[in-house]
Amino acid sequence: MAATAFHQAFGTLRSRDCVTHSGLKHENGSASFKLISKSSKLDIALLNRGTYCSRKRSFSLVQASASQTTVSDPVSTPSNGKTTESKKKSSEAALILIRHGESMWNEKNLFTGCVDVPLTEKGVEEAIEAGKRISNIPIDMIYTSALIRAQMTAMLAMTEHRRKKVPIILHNESERAKSWSQIFSEETKKQCVPVVTAWQLNERMYGELQGLNKQETADRYGAEQVHEWRRSYDIPPPNGESLEMCAERAVAYFKEYIEPQLLSGKNVMIAAHGNSLRSIIMYLDKLTSQEVISLELSTGIPMLYISKEGRFIRRGSPVAPTEAGVYAYTKVMQTFLCH
Amino acid sequence: MAATSFHQVFRSLQSQNHLNYSNFKQGNENSSFRFISKGFKLDINLLRRGTYCSKRRSFGVIKTSASQNSTAFDPVSAPSNGTTTDSNKKSSEAALVLIRHGESMWNEKNLFTGCVNVPLTEKGVEEAIEAGKRISNIPVDMIYTSALIRAQMTAMLAMTEHRNKKVPIILHDESEQAKTWSQIFSEETEKQCIPVITAWQLNKRMYGELQGLNKQETADRYGTDQVHEWRRSYDIPPPNGESLEMCAERAVAYFKEYIEPQLLSGKNVMIAAHGNSLRSIIMYLDELTSQEVISLELSTGIPMLYIFKDGRFTRRGSPVAPTEASVYAYTKSLAQYRQKLDERFQS
């Protein structure tokens, strides 16, 4: 075969910045922020937004008078004279986490776990809404679990993405699957966002509770016992996983496969499940097991982290297009937006 | 593990008719049809609808006056052979629904897709949901899709519209862990499941070195005549790709080995797949020649219904959309199934 395989191209993707916005990653000593208001004319005075950041950063006080468009006032910050280093590789990358919406067993109040149940109409709508919220955030790679409800959430969200790059699910379950899914146009490959599916990002496996409803389960095992399984950190349901076990495989996968992508500047989206995402957040935010038990993730609301120099900064949730709010983009994302 | 696994239940599903409506499969020697109008007041005088059937059947001529309430219909009095009480008699009639997925992101960009795993566009999503509305009254016991996300999404989106509210569950057997991790432990829940099987044999025709190229690029690279030949011939494959003949071989083999036995045992099946794999199957169902299959075009997102009875396939056309004012001919058992759904929703 004369043409190069998609997988070879995929390999080279890892080692260079091929996304168009990389040319604009100007590094300054201190980070500066542009504030973009998506609502009508507002005068916004912003102070140190310490609550959103778990690490110390310096902020400039910005007064922006914003109109309905994305026009912003450039903030003047001390420059170290390196503005022309446009090709300098930045270690800043966006990480988006999306928990899938309502599944058909959520609707029926059944324990789902790793049973491969699809989304309801409502879950489909949640995914599309989530897509609108992240339509302006660059995405270079997508990771999902092996379950259809997470994959559909990712694919539905991407139908709303402004960049119009096409997500392509990679297949390596067999030699035939690999060769059959090859792409033979360089131009097309550049317009692709690789999608990797991984069972390690699956929902916590619920063992013998899978398929039972809450009443059945309380009847069978007792309400106390059920509460313990659902809320403890390290006690698994019969033949199932504890949250600790789920965290172990999810975080290990994240560290081995996803973190290197972020370190090389790739923007990543992960579409997965309540427990696997909580596990990853536990790692990103360095939560204790007590804290992670009480952590609840909204369905269909994407969460944004910025990965920079090996640190993860939680940036909250991008606003929906119809919300009148303020969302702080980093400078990098701002320049991405303007293209 | 004390509880039964989903896969055991699945196997037992294959050998018994456990669906509610199976009690209503009263086979008569002469098929009788009920006509249900979804539109406004109509007087319908129907003759032999020979064009829809590739096999000879006898039809009754029926006059119905239909109202906007689509659940009212006149029972047709048909000659009965007196076996109306054989409610549990196993019937070999089953419904087969074929759906071709809608617009994918590379369709939109005019690129050859083949087996590259490209998802649906917004439009493709809507097409799938529309298709679901059309088949919301047709019983589905098993679903087969290809290994590509655009077909799987089409099936799952269509099923969000289905009235019987059974839940499709994708079966996993890529590894031992995948099997054990996806087990279901409630009998009741298992009965409310529709198994979904993904099979690469139902994939789109593999387009070899044309995958990812656009039509202009391809014409430039190989010449328009050559491209036309690859796209329209029966047995000439693109470089390192499949011809339609090769695609048909694997798709029909899969159908005969795995899907036809389900239909024989009375299971209603839905297949969500691609243009070429479905054409191959239709070639088999309708006994088309290779010349005929080349010119066969399948609409995207419009489901096609076949009735499988006594080893024969009868094409029944496309179920109408809820907003269309027309007539769709249900078989007796389909009509009864529909009636049961209506009753359940009215109570």
Short mmCIF file of C-alpha atoms in Angstrom, two decimals, chain B residues 64-337:
data_model
loop_
_atom_site.label_atom_id
_atom_site.label_comp_id
_atom_site.label_asym_id
_atom_site.label_seq_id
_atom_site.Cartn_x
_atom_site.Cartn_y
_atom_site.Cartn_z
CA THR B 64 -62.73 1.41 5.31
CA SER B 65 -63.84 4.73 6.55
CA ALA B 66 -61.12 6.01 8.75
CA SER B 67 -61.15 8.83 11.21
CA GLN B 68 -58.32 10.82 12.62
CA ASN B 69 -58.14 8.51 15.53
CA SER B 70 -55.77 6.04 14.08
CA THR B 71 -56.55 3.30 16.50
CA ALA B 72 -60.02 2.58 15.23
CA PHE B 73 -60.20 0.03 12.53
CA ASP B 74 -62.71 -2.37 11.11
CA PRO B 75 -61.82 -5.95 11.68
CA VAL B 76 -61.78 -7.68 8.39
CA SER B 77 -63.84 -10.78 8.27
CA ALA B 78 -61.70 -13.40 6.72
CA PRO B 79 -62.33 -17.06 6.24
CA SER B 80 -61.13 -18.74 9.33
CA ASN B 81 -60.06 -22.33 9.47
CA GLY B 82 -61.42 -22.61 12.97
CA THR B 83 -58.08 -22.47 14.70
CA THR B 84 -58.66 -19.11 16.34
CA THR B 85 -58.04 -20.58 19.74
CA ASP B 86 -54.54 -21.72 18.83
CA SER B 87 -53.24 -18.64 20.54
CA ASN B 88 -49.94 -20.20 21.42
CA LYS B 89 -49.32 -21.82 18.10
CA LYS B 90 -45.87 -20.85 17.00
CA SER B 91 -46.06 -18.72 13.91
CA SER B 92 -43.21 -18.30 11.53
CA GLU B 93 -44.20 -14.77 10.70
CA ALA B 94 -41.71 -12.15 11.68
CA ALA B 95 -40.98 -8.54 10.83
CA LEU B 96 -37.65 -7.46 9.39
CA VAL B 97 -36.85 -3.76 9.40
CA LEU B 98 -33.88 -2.39 7.44
CA ILE B 99 -32.63 1.13 8.11
CA ARG B 100 -29.84 2.85 6.26
CA HIS B 101 -28.13 5.47 8.41
CA GLY B 102 -28.44 9.14 7.57
CA GLU B 103 -25.91 11.81 6.73
CA SER B 104 -22.43 11.32 8.13
CA MET B 105 -19.82 14.03 8.57
CA TRP B 106 -17.94 12.82 5.51
CA ASN B 107 -21.07 12.59 3.39
CA GLU B 108 -21.39 16.28 4.15
CA LYS B 109 -17.84 16.90 2.94
CA ASN B 110 -18.27 14.64 -0.08
CA LEU B 111 -15.52 12.24 0.94
CA PHE B 112 -15.44 8.48 0.33
CA THR B 113 -16.07 6.94 3.74
CA GLY B 114 -16.06 3.15 3.48
CA CYS B 115 -15.08 1.62 6.80
CA VAL B 116 -13.66 4.73 8.39
CA ASN B 117 -15.61 5.22 11.57
CA VAL B 118 -17.20 8.61 10.99
CA PRO B 119 -20.17 9.79 13.08
CA LEU B 120 -23.50 11.35 12.06
CA THR B 121 -24.13 15.02 11.48
CA GLU B 122 -26.99 16.87 13.13
CA LYS B 123 -29.04 16.06 10.07
CA GLY B 124 -28.15 12.39 10.33
CA VAL B 125 -29.28 12.43 13.95
CA GLU B 126 -32.62 13.90 12.95
CA GLU B 127 -33.03 11.34 10.18
CA ALA B 128 -32.51 8.57 12.69
CA ILE B 129 -35.11 9.97 15.04
CA GLU B 130 -37.59 10.35 12.19
CA ALA B 131 -36.98 6.75 11.19
CA GLY B 132 -37.69 5.77 14.76
CA LYS B 133 -41.07 7.46 14.65
CA ARG B 134 -41.99 5.49 11.56
CA ILE B 135 -41.26 2.15 13.17
CA SER B 136 -42.51 2.97 16.63
CA ASN B 137 -45.35 0.51 16.26
CA ILE B 138 -43.47 -2.38 14.74
CA PRO B 139 -42.28 -5.01 17.20
CA VAL B 140 -38.54 -5.38 17.56
CA ASP B 141 -36.99 -8.32 19.42
CA MET B 142 -33.42 -8.13 18.22
CA ILE B 143 -31.23 -5.50 16.67
CA TYR B 144 -28.19 -6.02 14.45
CA THR B 145 -25.87 -3.19 13.52
CA SER B 146 -22.47 -2.84 11.95
CA ALA B 147 -19.33 -2.09 13.93
CA LEU B 148 -19.47 1.57 12.89
CA ILE B 149 -20.82 4.28 15.16
CA ARG B 150 -23.08 5.88 12.56
CA ALA B 151 -25.15 2.72 12.25
CA GLN B 152 -25.17 2.07 15.99
CA MET B 153 -26.27 5.61 16.74
CA THR B 154 -28.99 5.34 14.12
CA ALA B 155 -30.35 2.25 15.84
CA MET B 156 -30.17 3.72 19.35
CA LEU B 157 -31.69 7.03 18.32
CA ALA B 158 -34.50 5.28 16.47
CA MET B 159 -35.26 3.20 19.54
CA THR B 160 -35.73 6.29 21.71
CA GLU B 161 -38.97 6.72 19.78
CA HIS B 162 -40.20 3.17 20.14
CA ARG B 163 -43.45 2.82 21.96
CA ASN B 164 -42.98 -0.48 23.68
CA LYS B 165 -40.26 1.01 25.85
CA LYS B 166 -38.09 -2.06 25.86
CA VAL B 167 -34.45 -1.15 26.34
CA PRO B 168 -31.82 -2.05 23.74
CA ILE B 169 -28.70 -3.48 25.35
CA ILE B 170 -25.51 -3.85 23.35
CA LEU B 171 -23.94 -7.24 23.90
CA HIS B 172 -20.22 -7.36 24.51
CA ASP B 173 -18.10 -10.39 23.82
CA GLU B 174 -14.79 -8.91 22.77
CA SER B 175 -13.19 -10.38 25.91
CA GLU B 176 -14.04 -12.44 28.97
CA GLN B 177 -14.00 -9.33 31.09
CA ALA B 178 -16.32 -7.53 28.72
CA LYS B 179 -18.75 -10.42 28.97
CA THR B 180 -18.77 -10.70 32.74
CA TRP B 181 -18.81 -6.96 33.31
CA SER B 182 -21.97 -6.49 31.25
CA GLN B 183 -24.09 -9.12 32.96
CA ILE B 184 -27.60 -8.38 34.15
CA PHE B 185 -28.88 -9.87 37.38
CA SER B 186 -32.59 -9.33 37.29
CA GLU B 187 -34.98 -11.63 35.42
CA GLU B 188 -37.55 -8.93 35.14
CA THR B 189 -35.09 -6.51 33.63
CA GLU B 190 -33.81 -9.05 31.14
CA LYS B 191 -37.28 -9.53 29.79
CA GLN B 192 -37.45 -5.84 29.06
CA CYS B 193 -34.27 -5.91 27.01
CA ILE B 194 -33.70 -6.02 23.30
CA PRO B 195 -30.28 -7.54 22.56
CA VAL B 196 -28.16 -5.51 20.14
CA ILE B 197 -25.41 -7.28 18.24
CA THR B 198 -22.66 -5.38 16.45
CA ALA B 199 -21.04 -7.14 13.51
CA TRP B 200 -18.29 -5.97 11.18
CA GLN B 201 -19.83 -8.15 8.48
CA LEU B 202 -22.60 -5.58 8.21
CA ASN B 203 -20.07 -2.75 7.72
CA LYS B 204 -20.05 -0.49 4.75
CA ARG B 205 -18.17 -1.71 1.68
CA MET B 206 -14.48 -1.22 2.33
CA TYR B 207 -13.27 1.38 -0.15
CA GLY B 208 -9.54 0.69 0.05
CA GLU B 209 -7.30 3.49 -1.05
CA LEU B 210 -10.19 5.76 -1.84
CA GLN B 211 -11.11 6.13 1.82
CA GLY B 212 -10.77 9.76 2.83
CA LEU B 213 -10.45 11.10 -0.72
CA ASN B 214 -12.95 13.44 -2.16
CA LYS B 215 -14.52 12.90 -5.52
CA GLN B 216 -12.46 15.53 -7.26
CA GLU B 217 -9.19 14.26 -5.80
CA THR B 218 -10.13 10.77 -6.87
CA ALA B 219 -11.06 11.74 -10.41
CA ASP B 220 -7.76 13.62 -10.64
CA ARG B 221 -5.75 10.74 -9.33
CA TYR B 222 -7.33 7.88 -11.23
CA GLY B 223 -9.45 9.35 -14.02
CA THR B 224 -13.24 9.71 -14.10
CA ASP B 225 -13.92 6.56 -16.10
CA GLN B 226 -12.02 4.38 -13.69
CA VAL B 227 -13.79 5.90 -10.71
CA HIS B 228 -17.16 5.37 -12.32
CA GLU B 229 -16.31 1.76 -12.90
CA TRP B 230 -15.36 1.17 -9.27
CA ARG B 231 -18.48 2.84 -7.98
CA ARG B 232 -20.96 1.27 -10.37
CA SER B 233 -19.65 -2.15 -11.23
CA TYR B 234 -20.52 -5.31 -9.41
CA ASP B 235 -17.20 -7.06 -9.21
CA ILE B 236 -14.38 -4.57 -9.74
CA PRO B 237 -12.89 -3.38 -6.42
CA PRO B 238 -11.04 -0.12 -5.87
CA PRO B 239 -7.34 -0.61 -5.05
CA ASN B 240 -7.09 -2.74 -1.91
CA GLY B 241 -10.80 -2.43 -1.38
CA GLU B 242 -13.92 -4.52 -1.76
CA SER B 243 -16.14 -4.88 -4.77
CA LEU B 244 -19.87 -4.92 -4.21
CA GLU B 245 -19.69 -8.65 -4.80
CA MET B 246 -17.20 -9.12 -1.98
CA CYS B 247 -19.28 -6.97 0.34
CA ALA B 248 -22.38 -8.96 -0.56
CA GLU B 249 -20.59 -12.20 0.13
CA ARG B 250 -19.79 -11.41 3.75
CA ALA B 251 -23.00 -9.53 4.48
CA VAL B 252 -25.35 -12.16 3.10
CA ALA B 253 -23.35 -14.96 4.71
CA TYR B 254 -23.77 -13.26 8.05
CA PHE B 255 -27.46 -12.72 7.43
CA LYS B 256 -28.06 -16.34 6.56
CA GLU B 257 -26.07 -17.68 9.46
CA TYR B 258 -27.18 -15.43 12.27
CA ILE B 259 -30.18 -13.34 11.36
CA GLU B 260 -32.35 -15.67 9.32
CA PRO B 261 -32.59 -18.27 12.11
CA GLN B 262 -33.94 -15.55 14.38
CA LEU B 263 -36.62 -14.71 11.86
CA LEU B 264 -37.43 -18.38 11.42
CA SER B 265 -38.08 -18.68 15.10
CA GLY B 266 -40.46 -15.76 14.97
CA LYS B 267 -38.20 -13.01 16.27
CA ASN B 268 -38.71 -9.56 14.87
CA VAL B 269 -35.41 -8.11 13.77
CA MET B 270 -34.14 -4.65 12.96
CA ILE B 271 -30.93 -4.16 10.99
CA ALA B 272 -29.29 -0.73 11.03
CA ALA B 273 -26.49 -0.63 8.50
CA HIS B 274 -25.12 0.96 5.34
CA GLY B 275 -25.98 1.41 1.70
CA ASN B 276 -23.91 -1.42 0.30
CA SER B 277 -24.41 -3.97 3.04
CA LEU B 278 -28.18 -3.47 2.96
CA ARG B 279 -28.29 -3.61 -0.84
CA SER B 280 -26.52 -6.93 -0.60
CA ILE B 281 -29.10 -8.25 1.80
CA ILE B 282 -31.96 -6.95 -0.32
CA MET B 283 -30.42 -8.64 -3.32
CA TYR B 284 -30.76 -11.87 -1.38
CA LEU B 285 -34.26 -11.17 -0.05
CA ASP B 286 -35.70 -10.06 -3.38
CA GLU B 287 -33.57 -12.38 -5.50
CA LEU B 288 -32.18 -9.58 -7.65
CA THR B 289 -29.59 -9.99 -10.35
CA SER B 290 -26.26 -8.21 -10.17
CA GLN B 291 -27.47 -5.78 -12.81
CA GLU B 292 -30.54 -4.95 -10.76
CA VAL B 293 -28.66 -4.48 -7.53
CA ILE B 294 -26.24 -2.00 -9.08
CA SER B 295 -29.06 0.40 -9.83
CA LEU B 296 -30.81 -0.12 -6.50
CA GLU B 297 -30.78 3.02 -4.39
CA LEU B 298 -31.80 3.04 -0.76
CA SER B 299 -33.10 6.19 0.84
CA THR B 300 -31.31 7.19 3.98
CA GLY B 301 -33.25 7.16 7.18
CA ILE B 302 -36.34 5.61 5.61
CA PRO B 303 -36.98 2.20 7.14
CA MET B 304 -37.94 -0.70 4.91
CA LEU B 305 -40.16 -3.44 6.16
CA TYR B 306 -40.15 -7.04 5.09
CA ILE B 307 -42.41 -9.76 6.42
CA PHE B 308 -40.80 -13.14 6.75
CA LYS B 309 -43.31 -15.95 6.59
CA ASP B 310 -42.98 -19.62 5.84
CA GLY B 311 -39.44 -19.12 4.65
CA ARG B 312 -40.32 -16.34 2.22
CA PHE B 313 -39.62 -12.64 2.32
CA THR B 314 -42.28 -10.19 1.30
CA ARG B 315 -41.39 -6.56 0.85
CA ARG B 316 -43.92 -4.36 2.53
CA GLY B 317 -42.58 -0.94 1.67
CA SER B 318 -41.95 1.79 4.19
CA PRO B 319 -44.02 2.49 7.25
CA VAL B 320 -45.48 5.95 7.02
CA ALA B 321 -44.35 8.85 9.12
CA PRO B 322 -46.81 9.99 11.76
CA THR B 323 -47.54 13.18 9.83
CA GLU B 324 -48.24 11.57 6.51
CA ALA B 325 -51.80 11.06 5.42
CA SER B 326 -51.77 7.73 3.73
CA VAL B 327 -52.45 4.11 4.19
CA TYR B 328 -50.11 1.50 5.39
CA ALA B 329 -51.02 -2.14 5.24
CA TYR B 330 -50.27 -4.06 8.38
CA THR B 331 -50.45 -7.77 8.64
CA LYS B 332 -52.94 -9.09 11.12
CA SER B 333 -50.38 -9.73 13.80
CA LEU B 334 -48.74 -6.36 13.38
CA ALA B 335 -52.13 -4.72 13.67
CA GLN B 336 -52.87 -6.58 16.86
CA TYR B 337 -49.50 -5.64 18.28
#
